[in-house]
XYZ file of C-alpha atoms in Angstrom:
735
model
C 73.293 -80.594 -189.740
C 72.747 -78.824 -192.835
C 68.316 -79.217 -193.365
C 68.016 -78.116 -197.128
C 69.193 -76.431 -200.046
C 66.917 -73.230 -200.146
C 67.789 -72.305 -203.875
C 70.690 -72.229 -205.766
C 71.445 -69.124 -209.205
C 73.828 -69.717 -212.033
C 75.598 -72.089 -210.136
C 77.163 -73.507 -212.751
C 74.689 -76.768 -214.316
C 72.073 -75.444 -212.060
C 70.559 -72.238 -213.165
C 67.585 -71.960 -210.522
C 67.382 -74.788 -208.265
C 64.893 -74.438 -205.082
C 64.622 -77.302 -202.581
C 66.562 -80.870 -202.093
C 62.837 -82.810 -204.377
C 61.041 -81.493 -200.900
C 62.973 -84.052 -198.721
C 65.162 -82.724 -195.957
C 68.998 -83.678 -195.649
C 69.222 -86.131 -192.680
C 72.198 -87.663 -191.249
C 72.921 -89.695 -194.549
C 71.705 -88.804 -197.801
C 73.272 -90.502 -200.942
C 72.921 -88.695 -203.978
C 73.589 -90.429 -207.870
C 74.126 -89.160 -211.092
C 75.407 -89.695 -214.210
C 78.499 -87.922 -216.372
C 77.958 -84.498 -216.590
C 75.059 -84.018 -214.511
C 76.038 -81.878 -211.982
C 77.607 -83.831 -208.792
C 80.729 -82.126 -208.724
C 79.740 -78.574 -209.155
C 76.974 -79.507 -205.712
C 80.393 -80.826 -203.610
C 81.298 -77.377 -204.744
C 78.604 -75.598 -202.710
C 79.050 -77.677 -199.661
C 83.174 -76.911 -200.064
C 82.045 -72.995 -200.625
C 80.760 -72.508 -197.203
C 83.472 -75.214 -196.150
C 86.389 -72.452 -196.602
C 84.052 -69.263 -196.860
C 84.542 -68.374 -200.050
C 83.122 -69.074 -203.783
C 85.372 -71.051 -206.225
C 86.493 -68.782 -208.466
C 84.409 -70.246 -211.199
C 81.946 -69.298 -209.481
C 81.984 -65.632 -208.806
C 78.327 -64.596 -209.353
C 76.664 -66.759 -208.139
C 74.221 -67.514 -205.482
C 72.769 -69.767 -203.325
C 70.816 -70.666 -199.389
C 71.258 -73.321 -197.435
C 69.702 -73.726 -193.999
C 70.225 -75.922 -191.241
C 67.895 -78.249 -189.248
C 69.001 -75.272 -186.116
C 70.718 -71.758 -186.586
C 70.632 -69.752 -188.981
C 70.867 -70.549 -193.248
C 74.409 -69.956 -194.514
C 74.210 -67.941 -197.415
C 76.207 -67.399 -200.916
C 76.278 -63.564 -199.336
C 77.718 -63.704 -196.467
C 80.236 -66.605 -196.292
C 82.361 -67.663 -192.906
C 83.909 -71.032 -193.034
C 82.659 -73.695 -190.894
C 85.302 -75.058 -188.885
C 83.344 -78.467 -189.401
C 82.466 -79.446 -192.730
C 85.044 -81.681 -194.915
C 84.129 -81.786 -198.630
C 86.042 -84.416 -200.816
C 86.499 -83.526 -204.513
C 87.866 -82.774 -207.825
C 88.858 -79.668 -206.698
C 90.501 -80.770 -202.735
C 92.474 -83.302 -205.156
C 94.593 -80.499 -206.687
C 94.359 -78.725 -203.822
C 96.054 -80.266 -201.331
C 97.918 -82.986 -203.426
C 101.067 -82.679 -205.809
C 101.340 -85.360 -208.068
C 103.870 -83.501 -209.801
C 106.056 -83.220 -206.623
C 104.452 -86.368 -205.482
C 103.381 -84.981 -201.781
C 101.208 -83.807 -199.549
C 102.054 -81.536 -196.321
C 101.967 -83.208 -193.301
C 99.479 -84.211 -190.897
C 99.283 -83.660 -187.345
C 98.730 -86.050 -185.476
C 99.642 -86.822 -181.473
C 102.710 -88.655 -181.669
C 105.774 -91.020 -179.089
C 105.742 -89.673 -175.780
C 108.883 -87.178 -175.126
C 110.192 -87.372 -171.652
C 111.893 -84.237 -171.048
C 108.879 -81.887 -172.437
C 106.003 -83.487 -171.598
C 107.855 -83.474 -167.597
C 107.857 -80.052 -168.556
C 104.590 -79.690 -169.055
C 102.930 -81.500 -166.397
C 105.201 -78.525 -163.716
C 104.303 -75.393 -165.716
C 100.089 -77.376 -165.586
C 100.514 -78.471 -162.323
C 102.688 -76.138 -160.126
C 104.072 -72.905 -162.549
C 100.608 -71.781 -163.754
C 98.760 -72.206 -160.474
C 101.075 -70.949 -158.315
C 100.527 -68.111 -160.613
C 96.996 -67.687 -160.556
C 97.131 -67.836 -156.509
C 99.905 -64.199 -156.650
C 97.368 -63.115 -159.427
C 94.128 -63.736 -156.818
C 95.943 -62.706 -153.776
C 97.500 -59.393 -155.956
C 94.645 -59.124 -156.860
C 92.488 -58.897 -153.284
C 95.048 -56.588 -152.039
C 94.143 -53.950 -154.604
C 90.363 -54.506 -153.982
C 91.240 -54.242 -150.276
C 92.860 -51.326 -150.289
C 89.706 -49.919 -153.214
C 86.948 -50.250 -150.889
C 88.599 -49.210 -147.518
C 88.975 -45.652 -149.604
C 85.912 -45.876 -151.470
C 83.844 -46.833 -147.556
C 85.904 -43.844 -146.477
C 84.592 -41.663 -148.662
C 81.595 -42.772 -148.487
C 81.062 -42.189 -145.220
C 81.674 -37.982 -145.910
C 79.405 -38.530 -147.837
C 76.631 -40.163 -145.614
C 77.975 -37.676 -142.387
C 76.839 -34.715 -144.774
C 73.421 -36.355 -145.869
C 72.171 -37.190 -141.664
C 72.530 -32.796 -141.481
C 69.523 -32.374 -144.043
C 71.018 -29.622 -145.635
C 71.506 -31.405 -149.244
C 67.849 -30.651 -149.644
C 66.847 -32.980 -152.548
C 70.624 -33.567 -153.816
C 72.587 -36.477 -152.526
C 76.502 -36.292 -152.427
C 77.852 -39.498 -152.797
C 81.800 -41.193 -152.954
C 82.122 -39.537 -156.534
C 81.021 -36.443 -155.317
C 83.363 -36.383 -152.305
C 86.836 -37.521 -154.463
C 86.839 -34.420 -157.232
C 86.762 -32.452 -153.744
C 89.950 -34.029 -152.055
C 92.498 -32.087 -154.132
C 90.688 -29.052 -154.603
C 90.268 -28.072 -150.633
C 92.460 -25.859 -149.064
C 93.072 -25.114 -144.718
C 90.431 -22.316 -145.855
C 87.684 -24.622 -146.299
C 87.661 -25.276 -141.979
C 84.673 -23.106 -140.981
C 84.616 -22.898 -137.026
C 80.776 -23.636 -135.450
C 79.142 -21.084 -135.674
C 80.182 -20.542 -139.315
C 79.128 -24.104 -139.797
C 75.826 -23.601 -137.727
C 75.121 -20.076 -139.647
C 75.609 -22.240 -143.133
C 73.336 -24.975 -141.960
C 70.678 -22.539 -141.143
C 71.003 -21.000 -144.553
C 71.008 -24.317 -146.146
C 67.782 -25.847 -144.250
C 65.910 -23.173 -145.202
C 63.350 -23.060 -146.956
C 61.908 -20.300 -150.305
C 59.702 -18.696 -149.845
C 57.622 -19.234 -153.465
C 57.466 -16.516 -156.019
C 54.475 -14.350 -155.807
C 52.176 -13.076 -159.074
C 51.880 -9.143 -159.898
C 48.283 -8.044 -158.591
C 46.287 -6.606 -160.749
C 43.117 -4.043 -160.684
C 40.958 -3.768 -163.990
C 38.552 -0.887 -164.775
C 36.029 -1.690 -167.380
C 36.132 -0.094 -170.756
C 32.972 1.054 -171.311
C 34.413 3.024 -174.727
C 31.923 0.771 -177.288
C 28.574 0.546 -174.582
C 28.971 4.293 -174.646
C 28.575 5.016 -178.105
C 25.953 2.280 -178.209
C 24.075 4.496 -175.156
C 24.555 7.914 -176.602
C 22.541 6.553 -180.683
C 19.505 5.379 -177.490
C 19.653 8.542 -176.322
C 19.867 10.403 -179.817
C 16.867 8.165 -180.959
C 12.533 9.141 -180.820
C 8.971 7.284 -181.434
C 6.269 8.869 -182.270
C 2.248 7.528 -181.291
C -1.213 7.599 -180.784
C -1.457 8.933 -177.143
C -3.748 8.131 -174.722
C -3.309 10.672 -171.441
C -3.912 7.571 -168.300
C -0.573 6.101 -170.090
C 0.903 9.242 -170.320
C 0.509 9.862 -166.623
C 1.359 6.376 -165.035
C 4.464 4.568 -165.956
C 3.439 2.105 -164.303
C 0.681 0.941 -166.127
C 1.618 1.947 -168.681
C 4.603 -0.635 -168.231
C 1.712 -3.631 -167.216
C -0.346 -2.507 -170.157
C 2.771 -2.877 -172.963
C 3.485 -6.352 -170.703
C -0.212 -7.622 -171.623
C -0.618 -7.327 -174.403
C 1.708 -9.982 -175.239
C -1.805 -11.807 -174.237
C -4.262 -10.395 -176.177
C -4.311 -10.609 -179.908
C -7.657 -11.443 -180.861
C -10.445 -9.589 -179.860
C -12.512 -11.106 -177.182
C -12.354 -10.359 -173.232
C -9.952 -9.167 -170.892
C -7.264 -11.608 -169.616
C -7.792 -9.883 -166.351
C -10.952 -8.600 -165.463
C -12.950 -10.815 -167.645
C -14.835 -8.089 -169.566
C -15.724 -7.948 -173.330
C -12.627 -6.496 -175.475
C -13.119 -4.670 -178.182
C -11.292 -4.146 -182.113
C -10.812 -0.342 -181.335
C -9.519 -0.757 -177.300
C -6.808 -3.013 -178.922
C -6.027 -1.233 -182.627
C -5.746 2.220 -180.304
C -3.430 0.216 -178.319
C -1.221 -1.604 -180.761
C -1.019 1.844 -182.071
C 0.063 3.315 -178.800
C 3.115 0.715 -178.815
C 4.175 0.392 -182.306
C 7.282 -1.498 -183.417
C 9.458 1.709 -183.489
C 8.654 2.015 -179.949
C 9.426 -1.872 -179.673
C 12.674 -1.726 -180.795
C 14.140 1.415 -178.738
C 12.436 -0.072 -175.797
C 14.041 -3.799 -176.858
C 17.847 -1.554 -177.381
C 17.173 0.727 -174.403
C 16.902 -2.856 -172.148
C 19.676 -3.833 -173.975
C 22.135 -1.058 -173.156
C 20.699 -1.392 -168.961
C 22.079 -5.442 -168.922
C 24.759 -4.128 -170.608
C 25.816 -1.619 -167.463
C 24.446 -3.740 -165.208
C 27.307 -5.766 -165.477
C 30.477 -2.582 -165.279
C 32.285 -4.089 -161.860
C 36.048 -2.866 -160.513
C 37.796 -6.785 -161.259
C 41.363 -6.905 -158.912
C 43.488 -10.445 -158.107
C 45.633 -9.063 -155.234
C 48.228 -11.268 -153.511
C 48.075 -11.801 -149.651
C 50.247 -9.884 -147.443
C 51.004 -13.409 -145.678
C 52.520 -14.254 -148.816
C 55.655 -11.859 -148.649
C 58.473 -11.736 -146.497
C 57.746 -10.330 -143.573
C 59.560 -7.173 -143.823
C 57.791 -6.746 -147.017
C 54.553 -6.571 -145.499
C 54.516 -3.106 -143.721
C 51.848 -0.640 -145.171
C 50.341 -3.928 -148.248
C 47.584 -3.812 -145.788
C 46.870 -0.433 -146.164
C 47.040 0.106 -150.115
C 43.748 -2.528 -150.356
C 41.412 0.467 -149.035
C 42.902 2.194 -151.303
C 40.835 -0.074 -154.029
C 37.234 0.329 -151.989
C 37.121 3.973 -154.190
C 37.579 3.254 -157.311
C 35.013 0.581 -156.685
C 32.610 3.055 -155.653
C 34.030 5.316 -158.846
C 32.884 2.906 -160.889
C 29.743 1.990 -159.381
C 28.935 5.422 -159.715
C 28.755 5.631 -163.647
C 26.936 2.728 -163.446
C 24.184 4.378 -161.457
C 24.437 6.673 -163.612
C 23.911 5.772 -166.607
C 20.888 2.814 -165.199
C 19.244 6.193 -164.147
C 19.733 7.955 -167.563
C 18.399 4.736 -169.721
C 15.250 4.142 -167.702
C 14.477 8.355 -167.793
C 15.273 7.828 -171.896
C 12.721 5.147 -171.019
C 9.775 7.781 -170.138
C 10.646 10.076 -172.554
C 10.759 8.097 -176.288
C 9.433 10.412 -178.133
C 12.486 12.624 -177.154
C 15.648 13.181 -178.209
C 17.644 12.983 -175.417
C 21.223 15.109 -174.746
C 23.390 12.785 -174.347
C 27.676 13.867 -174.000
C 29.947 10.343 -172.779
C 32.898 12.148 -171.347
C 30.672 12.486 -168.461
C 31.213 9.546 -166.889
C 34.799 9.028 -166.515
C 36.332 5.484 -165.043
C 38.991 5.576 -162.520
C 42.732 4.846 -163.561
C 43.472 2.327 -161.305
C 47.282 1.794 -162.686
C 49.331 4.156 -159.950
C 48.150 1.750 -157.474
C 48.943 -1.601 -159.096
C 52.311 -0.570 -158.777
C 52.284 0.540 -155.004
C 51.040 -3.232 -154.714
C 53.791 -4.739 -157.109
C 56.476 -3.077 -155.998
C 56.843 -4.710 -152.133
C 56.092 -8.314 -154.957
C 58.018 -7.612 -156.938
C 61.468 -6.973 -154.265
C 59.733 -10.887 -152.927
C 60.019 -12.637 -156.117
C 63.879 -11.335 -156.785
C 64.373 -12.519 -153.363
C 63.310 -15.676 -153.704
C 65.289 -16.144 -156.444
C 68.618 -15.128 -154.752
C 67.209 -17.834 -152.349
C 68.434 -20.661 -154.356
C 72.614 -19.775 -155.020
C 72.432 -18.607 -151.519
C 71.659 -21.507 -150.687
C 73.600 -22.917 -152.862
C 77.225 -21.430 -151.949
C 76.555 -22.730 -148.001
C 76.104 -26.472 -148.830
C 79.136 -26.271 -151.490
C 80.441 -25.088 -148.377
C 80.231 -27.097 -146.210
C 80.738 -30.081 -148.542
C 83.932 -28.678 -148.795
C 84.396 -28.200 -144.996
C 83.824 -32.240 -144.438
C 86.209 -32.896 -146.926
C 88.905 -30.946 -145.571
C 88.248 -32.754 -142.578
C 88.611 -35.979 -144.378
C 92.300 -34.971 -145.826
C 93.437 -34.653 -142.273
C 92.180 -38.351 -141.182
C 93.139 -40.094 -143.762
C 96.264 -40.459 -146.715
C 94.182 -40.398 -149.817
C 97.036 -40.351 -151.825
C 98.962 -42.918 -150.334
C 96.187 -45.432 -150.551
C 95.860 -44.265 -154.414
C 99.841 -45.571 -154.817
C 99.055 -48.699 -152.822
C 96.228 -49.508 -154.546
C 98.284 -48.940 -158.894
C 101.150 -50.905 -156.884
C 99.157 -53.939 -156.268
C 97.498 -53.600 -159.759
C 101.157 -53.690 -161.431
C 102.091 -56.792 -158.821
C 98.398 -58.276 -160.454
C 99.635 -57.504 -164.945
C 102.180 -58.763 -163.909
C 101.645 -61.749 -163.258
C 98.342 -61.782 -165.651
C 101.412 -62.042 -169.033
C 103.713 -64.180 -166.881
C 100.174 -66.560 -166.832
C 100.646 -65.674 -171.162
C 104.001 -66.619 -171.063
C 103.173 -69.960 -169.748
C 100.314 -70.461 -171.090
C 102.167 -70.390 -174.449
C 104.529 -72.467 -173.846
C 102.532 -75.378 -172.829
C 101.329 -74.739 -176.167
C 104.360 -74.643 -178.178
C 105.545 -78.029 -176.008
C 102.070 -79.555 -177.083
C 103.126 -78.547 -180.824
C 106.836 -79.971 -179.959
C 105.052 -83.439 -179.171
C 102.994 -83.164 -182.096
C 105.007 -86.168 -184.840
C 104.167 -85.560 -188.048
C 105.251 -89.693 -188.332
C 102.394 -90.444 -186.643
C 99.925 -88.652 -189.223
C 102.193 -90.762 -192.054
C 101.725 -93.508 -190.112
C 97.598 -93.716 -189.849
C 97.749 -92.278 -193.980
C 99.612 -95.659 -194.480
C 97.182 -97.338 -192.888
C 94.095 -95.641 -195.074
C 95.884 -95.830 -197.806
C 95.884 -100.471 -197.208
C 92.171 -100.666 -196.328
C 92.107 -98.474 -199.676
C 94.125 -101.063 -201.695
C 94.699 -103.781 -199.771
C 98.458 -103.840 -200.304
C 102.022 -101.860 -199.945
C 103.536 -100.934 -203.605
C 102.752 -96.863 -202.807
C 104.107 -95.135 -199.211
C 103.899 -92.294 -198.138
C 106.936 -91.434 -196.268
C 107.752 -88.128 -194.443
C 110.451 -86.208 -195.850
C 111.072 -82.673 -194.064
C 107.933 -80.566 -194.015
C 106.540 -82.576 -196.603
C 104.553 -86.321 -197.074
C 106.605 -88.208 -199.844
C 104.841 -91.206 -202.744
C 107.149 -93.675 -202.550
C 107.317 -96.846 -205.040
C 110.080 -99.507 -203.546
C 111.913 -97.834 -202.769
C 111.864 -93.938 -205.523
C 109.051 -91.021 -205.891
C 106.020 -92.607 -207.139
C 105.190 -91.064 -211.211
C 102.738 -92.001 -213.037
C 100.401 -92.857 -210.994
C 97.316 -93.912 -212.040
C 93.868 -92.389 -211.746
C 92.741 -94.268 -209.619
C 95.897 -94.757 -207.965
C 95.783 -91.187 -207.421
C 92.490 -90.473 -205.892
C 93.129 -93.516 -203.088
C 95.841 -91.243 -202.266
C 94.086 -88.471 -202.078
C 91.085 -89.998 -200.211
C 93.248 -91.680 -197.763
C 94.587 -88.335 -197.325
C 91.656 -87.013 -196.548
C 90.094 -90.128 -194.155
C 93.491 -89.513 -192.330
C 93.170 -85.113 -192.185
C 89.805 -86.242 -189.982
C 91.584 -87.080 -188.087
C 93.667 -84.377 -187.856
C 93.808 -82.279 -183.701
C 92.010 -79.585 -185.526
C 89.052 -81.462 -185.245
C 89.359 -83.356 -181.755
C 86.628 -83.499 -179.608
C 84.716 -82.173 -182.790
C 81.854 -84.299 -185.282
C 82.615 -84.130 -188.549
C 79.908 -82.718 -191.393
C 81.758 -84.503 -194.570
C 80.682 -84.834 -198.206
C 82.488 -87.432 -200.762
C 82.003 -87.061 -204.476
C 82.666 -89.250 -206.395
C 85.764 -91.341 -204.079
C 85.674 -94.533 -206.778
C 87.508 -93.191 -209.671
C 86.035 -94.259 -212.641
C 88.576 -96.390 -214.945
C 89.506 -97.966 -211.034
C 86.569 -99.998 -208.878
C 88.345 -102.964 -208.816
C 88.601 -101.278 -204.922
C 84.901 -100.525 -204.372
C 84.473 -102.217 -201.105
C 87.663 -101.201 -199.521
C 86.693 -97.816 -199.598
C 83.188 -98.498 -198.586
C 85.185 -100.627 -195.697
C 87.252 -97.455 -195.155
C 84.126 -95.209 -194.874
C 81.658 -96.943 -192.616
C 84.915 -97.704 -190.313
C 85.686 -93.782 -190.389
C 82.387 -92.235 -191.161
C 79.785 -94.193 -188.986
C 76.984 -92.866 -186.918
C 78.807 -92.255 -184.151
C 81.757 -90.535 -185.857
C 79.773 -88.028 -188.199
C 77.575 -85.800 -187.578
C 76.619 -85.726 -191.359
C 77.382 -87.694 -194.167
C 76.813 -86.713 -198.314
C 78.229 -89.086 -200.851
C 77.274 -88.383 -204.537
C 78.196 -91.036 -206.790
C 77.808 -91.796 -210.341
C 79.113 -95.188 -209.967
C 76.081 -97.344 -210.135
C 77.644 -100.408 -208.362
C 79.536 -98.367 -205.432
C 75.852 -96.815 -205.397
C 74.364 -99.770 -204.276
C 76.442 -101.072 -201.734
C 76.051 -97.260 -200.477
C 72.327 -97.661 -200.391
C 72.695 -101.195 -198.740
C 74.678 -99.567 -196.110
C 72.193 -96.364 -195.748
C 68.780 -98.407 -195.464
C 70.278 -100.238 -192.275
C 69.630 -96.127 -191.012
C 66.037 -96.303 -192.713
C 64.321 -97.319 -189.954
C 63.025 -95.431 -187.265
C 64.374 -92.600 -186.063
C 65.188 -92.404 -190.052
C 68.308 -91.316 -190.372
C 69.097 -91.237 -194.587
C 67.659 -90.061 -197.318
C 68.040 -90.577 -201.291
C 68.925 -88.186 -204.774
C 69.311 -88.348 -207.276
C 71.025 -85.631 -209.896
C 69.394 -85.326 -212.433
C 70.653 -82.760 -215.697
C 67.468 -82.089 -217.932
C 68.892 -80.034 -221.586
C 71.871 -77.036 -220.516
C 70.220 -77.191 -216.924
C 70.026 -79.899 -213.739
C 67.868 -80.790 -210.174
C 68.376 -82.000 -207.045
C 65.495 -84.000 -207.728
C 64.136 -87.609 -204.711
C 65.185 -91.235 -205.801
C 63.199 -92.927 -208.648
C 61.380 -95.907 -207.160
C 63.350 -98.234 -209.408
C 66.832 -97.361 -208.455
C 65.880 -96.617 -204.459
C 64.237 -100.247 -205.034
C 65.756 -102.873 -207.303
C 69.285 -102.562 -208.386
C 69.302 -102.807 -211.884
C 70.846 -99.644 -213.444
C 70.275 -101.533 -216.726
C 66.470 -101.260 -216.054
C 66.766 -97.526 -215.111
C 68.447 -96.584 -218.438
C 66.551 -98.794 -220.902
C 63.474 -96.129 -218.621
C 65.213 -93.035 -219.353
C 65.921 -94.185 -222.936
C 62.068 -94.379 -224.104
C 60.949 -91.396 -221.537
C 63.950 -89.291 -224.322
C 62.381 -90.667 -227.223
C 59.256 -89.648 -225.816
C 59.061 -86.219 -224.392
C 62.895 -84.994 -226.014
C 62.942 -81.906 -225.012
C 64.100 -82.537 -221.321
C 67.378 -84.583 -222.787
C 70.412 -83.405 -224.090
C 72.476 -85.267 -226.735
C 75.623 -86.257 -223.650
C 72.920 -87.394 -220.913
C 70.809 -89.614 -224.159
C 74.716 -91.015 -225.903
C 75.962 -91.884 -222.308
C 72.645 -94.074 -222.085
C 72.576 -96.009 -225.368
C 76.545 -97.058 -224.021
C 75.987 -97.865 -220.965
C 73.170 -100.213 -221.907
C 74.526 -102.078 -224.236
C 78.359 -102.121 -222.488
C 76.043 -103.833 -219.672
C 73.882 -105.890 -222.365
C 77.855 -106.862 -224.209
C 78.965 -108.196 -220.677
C 76.215 -110.004 -219.524
C 75.509 -111.841 -223.292
C 78.568 -112.518 -225.360
C 81.829 -111.914 -222.054
C 82.380 -109.483 -224.362
C 84.223 -105.288 -222.702
C 84.657 -104.199 -225.959
C 82.418 -102.676 -229.380
C 85.910 -103.399 -231.080
C 89.499 -104.542 -231.050
C 92.357 -104.313 -232.841
C 90.107 -103.238 -236.214
C 87.870 -106.895 -235.244
C 84.352 -105.291 -234.924
C 82.468 -107.581 -232.728
C 78.938 -106.373 -233.211
C 77.852 -106.831 -236.131
C 78.266 -110.858 -236.003
C 77.180 -110.344 -232.016
C 74.713 -108.369 -231.263
C 73.360 -108.018 -234.798
C 73.506 -111.654 -235.938
C 71.195 -112.185 -238.452
C 70.045 -108.643 -239.154
C 69.748 -107.625 -242.386
C 72.855 -104.520 -243.170
C 74.505 -105.646 -240.116
C 78.091 -104.066 -241.245
C 76.613 -100.489 -242.106
C 73.832 -100.847 -238.670
C 77.776 -101.712 -236.350
C 79.377 -98.802 -237.522
C 76.405 -96.636 -237.238
C 75.738 -97.854 -233.398
C 80.028 -97.507 -232.435
C 80.114 -93.959 -233.966
C 77.153 -92.607 -231.759
C 78.554 -94.384 -228.545
C 82.319 -93.639 -229.305
C 82.025 -90.162 -231.133
C 78.830 -88.446 -229.803
C 78.975 -89.783 -226.496
C 82.078 -88.566 -224.870
C 80.567 -84.893 -226.952
C 83.897 -83.636 -227.944
C 82.872 -79.740 -227.306
C 80.251 -78.000 -225.650
C 78.287 -76.994 -228.266
C 77.992 -80.760 -229.225
C 77.159 -81.519 -225.988
C 74.167 -78.895 -225.872
C 72.437 -79.581 -229.506
C 69.082 -79.435 -229.631
C 66.636 -81.885 -228.784
C 65.136 -81.512 -232.623
C 68.220 -82.597 -233.435
C 69.459 -85.549 -231.545
C 65.666 -87.000 -231.289
C 65.537 -88.487 -234.303
C 69.277 -89.944 -234.947
C 68.039 -91.409 -231.243
C 64.729 -93.038 -232.249
C 67.174 -94.716 -235.054
C 69.549 -95.769 -232.483
C 67.043 -97.387 -230.527
C 65.092 -99.284 -233.413
C 68.072 -100.895 -234.525
C 68.970 -102.293 -230.931
C 65.677 -102.694 -229.666
C 65.482 -105.196 -233.914
C 68.838 -106.666 -232.700
C 67.433 -107.935 -229.227
C 63.828 -108.629 -230.339
C 65.218 -111.163 -233.432
C 68.389 -112.834 -231.131
C 67.140 -112.494 -227.423
C 63.053 -112.346 -227.636
C 63.239 -113.307 -224.300
C 64.883 -110.518 -222.848
C 63.235 -108.259 -225.254
C 59.646 -108.822 -223.860
C 61.314 -108.489 -219.851
C 63.177 -104.557 -220.616
C 62.317 -103.742 -224.315
C 58.965 -104.071 -225.503
């Protein structure tokens, strides 16, 4: 079901309308609106959803309609809604040909045809079940043969897999199938050949081994630093006992760090004079200390010199490559000793420098060469490279062995089972299966043809005539099937010059009959009725309502929309819908309200919802137009005035016309006793008859500022007349 109209833009009189007054659509929905308010335009939105495309006059319009369930319907992506049916002026134009007095037939199941029904029963009960059984048998034969063939191929894969020669790979039916057409007798192996292949396939691939590495330290920069240190010298005060004893000198040098003030010796606790401190500090000067620091730093770096090496174990190599490999490791020790010799020589030179800090000590970096390990590294890596080459080739050899094993067993399978013949048999069974499917399709097509022949256009015509009789209550116009159409007939001749009421009746009866068409069989429709009562012929209101209540009640429609400008019909439908106001509430009421040049969908005012007087409502609208002219247009207010006076003349004077054959009924009746009655009568008559039915769109949409003074003048004439001649009525409605 539709939930609400979320938006309408540039759709005729609906410029920018949002939601339906905030009230969701229910199962039954009634719209009331005056002429030109936009009721038919609203129905065209629903007809666009029915047909799946916009009306040609609204190509640039957009709308979105929400549903209670499911996705919204948008004008940007319309597809036909199959159970939606809309009755409006466009439906009448598209379906009823009043020039030829004809309509298209309605397809309804008609009278029985014994021969066709017998054929239909035989096809449905005998032929199709037999063919379906045959179809199933052929399918089972094809499936069984294919399964037999597939199972044998599956077994081949399982046999090879059980040999434990595939490593991590698999050998399934899909792998066996292509080999059947590739293998030859050459692929069949002897037992010895097969054993050898399996040994290769099962063997484990040795891991590749990292290359050997022997690194001698690079001391080029360090030698330059040492050469620089040994070339420095310091000048200092001589203290003989320190010069003669290096250990004592070192001890005193370290002890000075704890004697910054002349007090007592921290070792012997005897007094330590300032002169003695100055003497010692003079010996150990800043220059001396700086050089001593450099010597210590160089010694520390030299102590870090060592030979580094990474040699893979011989057991990581293939067995035949291990011979002589361990012997190479014995050559690392001499290299290590040579590095240690250089390190010790450098340490000795630095320690010597510490003893002779006031001298420049000769030093030559070339006297301290590091050994060359490149040749030994190459000797290690020769067997390692060979090992890695073999390891990488092992995978290719293993793959070759595994393929040979697969081909051996695939060829053996071809000698035990005829797979090509099995394939031919499967295809034959499938062809038989397809043939039976084709025959079933043909039989179903014949069923549709028979059912189409059993449909009877006469039954549709009879139903349409029944609906016409319900509408008119008489049978002067009938529908007769003529060839492929229905002809409107009156007194045996094509009905011409039909009145608007008759045209509406025929179109509406045809619409109701179409709802019985087999296209809606088993489906509850969503129905939209726009003014099923002609404005010029409302004699059949009760008949129309009876048809709607019978054909479109709660049990027969998914959702019903009715829009009308006929107040009497509106009240009748409102009374019927009020029954559905009870819980659960299934009815909703709306007003299609026009203000100036655009319309909106509003909640029905309480005055119209709770009372049956259109007269009182129209008076309230005129009063509102006088106070707020910007909200109204000329067409609306002038139509309101005419309707008010028509109602008043009917019940007050029993008159249905304001003038007839030149005789004025306004001045002597309505304006009785009013000064200038004749002039005012002409003013009223011109306003109602010339202005009310606008002769152009420009005149109908005059600016409110232009029509408001004239409206006030007209309303003053009406108020004066009723106040003078019918004071109680004036007090009740106009005061």
